[in-house]
Coordinates of C-alpha atoms in Angstrom, one line a residue:
Chain A
X135 CA 0.1 -0.1 -0.1
X136 CA 2.8 2.4 -0.7
X137 CA 1.8 3.6 -4.4
X138 CA 1.5 7.3 -4.6
X139 CA -1.2 7.0 -7.3
X140 CA -3.6 4.1 -6.3
X141 CA -4.1 3.8 -10.4
X142 CA -0.4 2.5 -10.2
X143 CA -1.3 -0.2 -7.9
X144 CA -2.7 -3.9 -9.0
X145 CA -5.3 -4.6 -6.6
X146 CA -6.3 -8.3 -7.2
X147 CA -9.5 -9.9 -8.1
X148 CA -12.3 -7.3 -8.8
X149 CA -12.3 -5.3 -12.1
X150 CA -11.8 -1.7 -11.7
X151 CA -13.9 0.8 -10.7
X152 CA -14.6 3.6 -13.5
X153 CA -14.7 7.0 -11.6
X154 CA -14.3 9.9 -13.8
X155 CA -12.1 12.7 -12.6
X156 CA -15.1 15.0 -12.2
X157 CA -16.2 12.9 -9.8
X158 CA -13.2 12.3 -7.5
X159 CA -13.1 16.2 -7.5
X160 CA -16.4 16.2 -6.4
X161 CA -16.2 13.9 -3.6
X162 CA -12.7 15.4 -2.6
X163 CA -14.4 19.2 -2.7
X164 CA -17.4 17.7 -0.6
X165 CA -14.9 15.7 2.2
X166 CA -13.2 19.4 2.2
X167 CA -16.6 21.3 2.3
X168 CA -17.5 19.3 5.6
X169 CA -14.1 19.0 7.5
X170 CA -13.8 18.4 10.3
X171 CA -16.9 16.3 10.2
X172 CA -17.1 13.0 7.8
X173 CA -19.3 13.6 4.5
X174 CA -21.2 11.1 2.5
X175 CA -23.4 10.4 -0.3
X176 CA -23.9 8.0 -2.9
X177 CA -23.4 7.0 -6.6
X178 CA -26.1 5.8 -8.7
X179 CA -25.8 4.1 -12.1
X180 CA -26.2 0.9 -14.2
X181 CA -24.6 -2.5 -14.4
X182 CA -21.7 -1.0 -11.9
X183 CA -21.0 2.0 -14.1
X184 CA -21.7 5.4 -12.5
X185 CA -24.0 7.9 -13.4
X186 CA -24.9 10.4 -11.0
X187 CA -23.6 11.4 -7.6
X188 CA -25.9 12.4 -4.9
X189 CA -24.2 14.4 -1.8
X190 CA -26.1 13.9 1.1
X191 CA -26.5 15.1 4.9
X192 CA -24.5 12.9 7.3
X193 CA -26.9 13.1 10.5
X194 CA -24.2 12.8 13.2
X195 CA -22.7 15.9 14.5
X196 CA -19.3 14.5 15.5
X197 CA -16.2 14.4 13.7
X198 CA -15.8 10.7 13.4
X199 CA -19.2 8.9 12.1
X200 CA -21.4 9.0 9.6
X201 CA -25.3 8.2 9.1
X202 CA -26.5 9.1 5.8
X203 CA -29.6 10.9 6.3
X204 CA -32.1 7.8 5.9
X205 CA -35.1 10.0 4.3
X206 CA -33.0 11.5 1.7
X207 CA -30.8 7.8 1.2
X208 CA -34.7 6.7 0.7
X209 CA -35.7 9.2 -2.1
X210 CA -32.3 8.7 -3.8
X211 CA -32.7 5.3 -3.7
X212 CA -36.5 5.4 -5.2
X213 CA -35.3 8.1 -7.8
X214 CA -32.4 5.7 -9.0
X215 CA -34.7 2.6 -9.0
X216 CA -37.5 4.2 -11.0
X217 CA -35.2 5.1 -13.6
X218 CA -33.7 1.6 -13.7
X219 CA -30.7 1.8 -11.8
X220 CA -28.9 1.1 -8.7
X221 CA -26.9 2.3 -5.9
X222 CA -23.2 1.7 -7.4
X223 CA -21.1 3.6 -4.7
X224 CA -21.5 4.9 -0.9
X225 CA -19.0 7.5 -0.3
X226 CA -17.5 9.1 2.9
X227 CA -14.6 10.8 4.2
X228 CA -11.7 10.4 7.0
X229 CA -10.9 13.8 7.5
X230 CA -7.9 12.8 9.6
X231 CA -7.4 8.9 9.3
X232 CA -6.3 7.0 6.2
X233 CA -8.6 5.8 3.4
X234 CA -9.2 2.5 4.3
X235 CA -12.6 1.0 6.1
X236 CA -12.7 0.8 9.9
X237 CA -14.1 -1.6 11.9
X238 CA -17.1 0.3 12.3
X239 CA -17.2 0.7 8.4
X240 CA -16.7 -3.0 8.3
X241 CA -19.3 -3.8 10.9
X242 CA -22.5 -1.4 9.1
X243 CA -21.5 -2.2 5.6
X244 CA -25.1 -3.6 4.9
X245 CA -24.6 -2.9 0.9
X246 CA -22.4 -5.7 -0.5
X247 CA -23.2 -5.1 -4.1
X248 CA -21.9 -1.4 -4.1
X249 CA -18.7 0.1 -3.9
X250 CA -17.3 1.7 -0.6
X251 CA -15.3 4.7 -1.8
X252 CA -13.5 6.4 1.3
X253 CA -11.8 9.6 0.7
X254 CA -9.2 10.6 3.5
X255 CA -7.7 14.2 4.0
X256 CA -5.1 12.8 6.7
X257 CA -2.5 14.3 4.4
X258 CA -4.6 17.6 3.1
X259 CA -2.7 18.5 0.1
X260 CA -2.9 15.3 -1.2
X261 CA -6.6 13.8 -0.6
X262 CA -6.6 9.9 -0.9
X263 CA -9.8 8.5 -2.4
X264 CA -9.7 4.7 -2.6
X265 CA -12.6 1.9 -3.4
X266 CA -13.3 -1.3 -1.5
X267 CA -16.1 -4.2 -1.8
X268 CA -17.0 -5.2 1.6
X269 CA -18.7 -8.5 1.6
X270 CA -19.3 -10.7 5.2
X271 CA -17.0 -8.5 7.0
X272 CA -14.0 -8.7 4.2
X273 CA -12.4 -5.9 2.7
X274 CA -11.2 -6.3 -0.7
X275 CA -9.6 -3.3 -2.2
X276 CA -10.6 -2.4 -5.8
X277 CA -8.6 -0.2 -8.5
X278 CA -9.8 3.1 -9.4
X279 CA -9.8 3.5 -13.4
X280 CA -10.9 6.9 -15.4
Chain B
X1274 CA -56.3 -11.1 4.2
X1275 CA -58.5 -12.3 2.2
X1276 CA -58.7 -9.3 -0.4
X1277 CA -56.1 -9.0 -3.1
X1278 CA -52.4 -7.8 -2.1
X1279 CA -52.2 -4.2 -2.3
X1280 CA -49.3 -3.2 -0.5
X1281 CA -46.5 -2.6 -2.9
X1282 CA -43.1 -3.3 -0.9
X1283 CA -39.7 -1.7 -2.4
X1284 CA -36.8 -4.3 -1.7
X1285 CA -33.5 -2.8 -1.6
X1286 CA -30.6 -4.5 -3.8
X1287 CA -29.0 -6.1 -0.5
X1288 CA -32.1 -8.0 0.5
X1289 CA -33.1 -8.8 -2.9
X1290 CA -31.2 -12.4 -2.6
X1291 CA -34.2 -13.2 -0.2
X1292 CA -36.9 -12.3 -3.2
X1293 CA -35.5 -14.0 -5.7
X1294 CA -33.8 -11.0 -7.2
X1295 CA -37.5 -9.0 -7.2
X1296 CA -37.1 -4.9 -6.1
X1297 CA -41.1 -4.7 -6.0
X1298 CA -43.2 -7.5 -4.3
X1299 CA -46.7 -7.0 -3.3
X1300 CA -48.2 -8.2 -0.3
X1301 CA -50.8 -7.8 2.6
X1302 CA -51.0 -6.7 6.3
X1303 CA -52.7 -4.4 8.7
X1304 CA -49.8 -3.2 10.1
X1305 CA -46.1 -3.0 9.0
X1306 CA -45.2 -6.2 11.4
X1307 CA -48.1 -8.4 10.1
X1308 CA -46.6 -7.2 6.3
X1309 CA -43.0 -8.3 7.4
X1310 CA -44.4 -11.5 8.6
X1311 CA -46.5 -11.8 5.6
X1312 CA -43.5 -11.5 3.3
X1313 CA -41.1 -14.0 5.6
X1314 CA -43.5 -16.8 4.6
X1315 CA -43.1 -16.1 1.2
X1316 CA -39.5 -14.8 1.5
X1317 CA -37.8 -16.9 4.3
X1318 CA -35.2 -15.2 6.7
X1319 CA -36.1 -11.9 5.1
X1320 CA -37.8 -10.1 8.2
X1321 CA -35.1 -11.4 10.2
X1322 CA -33.1 -8.9 8.4
X1323 CA -35.1 -6.2 8.9
X1324 CA -36.6 -7.0 12.8
X1325 CA -34.5 -8.4 16.0
X1326 CA -35.7 -11.4 17.7
X1327 CA -38.4 -9.2 19.6
X1328 CA -39.8 -7.9 16.5
X1329 CA -38.5 -4.4 16.9
X1330 CA -37.1 -2.7 13.7
X1331 CA -33.2 -3.0 13.8
X1332 CA -31.4 0.2 14.2
X1333 CA -29.5 0.0 11.3
X1334 CA -32.7 -0.5 9.1
X1335 CA -35.4 1.7 8.3
X1336 CA -39.0 1.1 7.0
X1337 CA -40.7 3.8 5.1
X1338 CA -44.6 4.0 4.5
X1339 CA -45.3 6.5 1.5
X1340 CA -42.2 7.9 2.1
X1341 CA -42.2 8.4 6.1
X1342 CA -40.3 6.6 8.4
X1343 CA -42.2 4.3 10.5
X1344 CA -39.7 5.3 13.6
X1345 CA -41.7 8.5 13.6
X1346 CA -44.8 6.9 13.3
X1347 CA -46.0 3.8 15.3
X1348 CA -43.0 1.4 14.3
X1349 CA -44.0 -2.1 13.7
X1350 CA -47.9 -1.0 14.6
X1351 CA -47.8 1.5 12.0
X1352 CA -51.3 0.5 10.3
X1353 CA -51.2 0.0 6.2
X1354 CA -54.1 0.6 4.1
X1355 CA -54.9 -0.6 0.3
X1356 CA -52.4 1.4 -2.2
X1357 CA -49.5 2.3 0.6
X1358 CA -46.1 1.9 -0.4
X1359 CA -43.6 0.3 2.1
X1360 CA -39.9 0.8 1.3
X1361 CA -37.0 -1.2 3.4
X1362 CA -33.4 0.7 3.5
X1363 CA -30.7 -0.8 5.3
X1364 CA -29.0 2.3 6.7
X1365 CA -25.5 3.8 5.6
X1366 CA -23.4 4.4 8.2
X1367 CA -20.0 3.6 9.3
X1368 CA -16.5 6.0 10.7
X1369 CA -13.7 6.0 12.9
X1370 CA -15.5 5.9 16.1
X1371 CA -17.4 2.9 18.0
X1372 CA -21.2 2.8 16.8
X1373 CA -23.2 5.5 18.6
X1374 CA -26.9 6.1 18.7

């Protein structure tokens, strides 16, 4: 896990998750806007391909936990579902810790089909955005591609 | 319940393995709790994903009736009527800290 750019690292198993540069920038901007609190949101799409990014409200007022506003999430889920899509990614930020799922992230990961994106601002000048699948309490990092 | 099944239920992706991949099903029940029990008859195991052993909706699962979270209504006792839409939604949560309420 020492590569400067996640795209340079080969990560086993899963196909790369295609996340356009513009969306990465949106997530980083959201993380910076909400720091020191954690930000959160989802990306809708089809067949695993990203479509629309939805920044959502973190109900938790602290700096080390997130819970996506349940009513907002449901409204977005309905919109995506009615359009024939699915939630392809769930993102949140780690304002001061690495871009790796915490034990709490793993325990509460209820969406095994989605990619979990974590944006770390631990190095403020170099935000680190990484993608994971969390299935049956197991973490698999997934490479990001443009 | 003798009338036609009249309540639409949205099944989120993570729970579709219980419904044979179906994202929308119909069922009946006079309350949310009854509806979930009826669904479990057809899709064994589904109710346990949503409710704990005492039949209470789990803390990290939400149930909506016509867009309203039943936590703000009468929980499992929330009454249902023909034409209602029920949505089940596992929470999205996590963080660096231990779980808090």
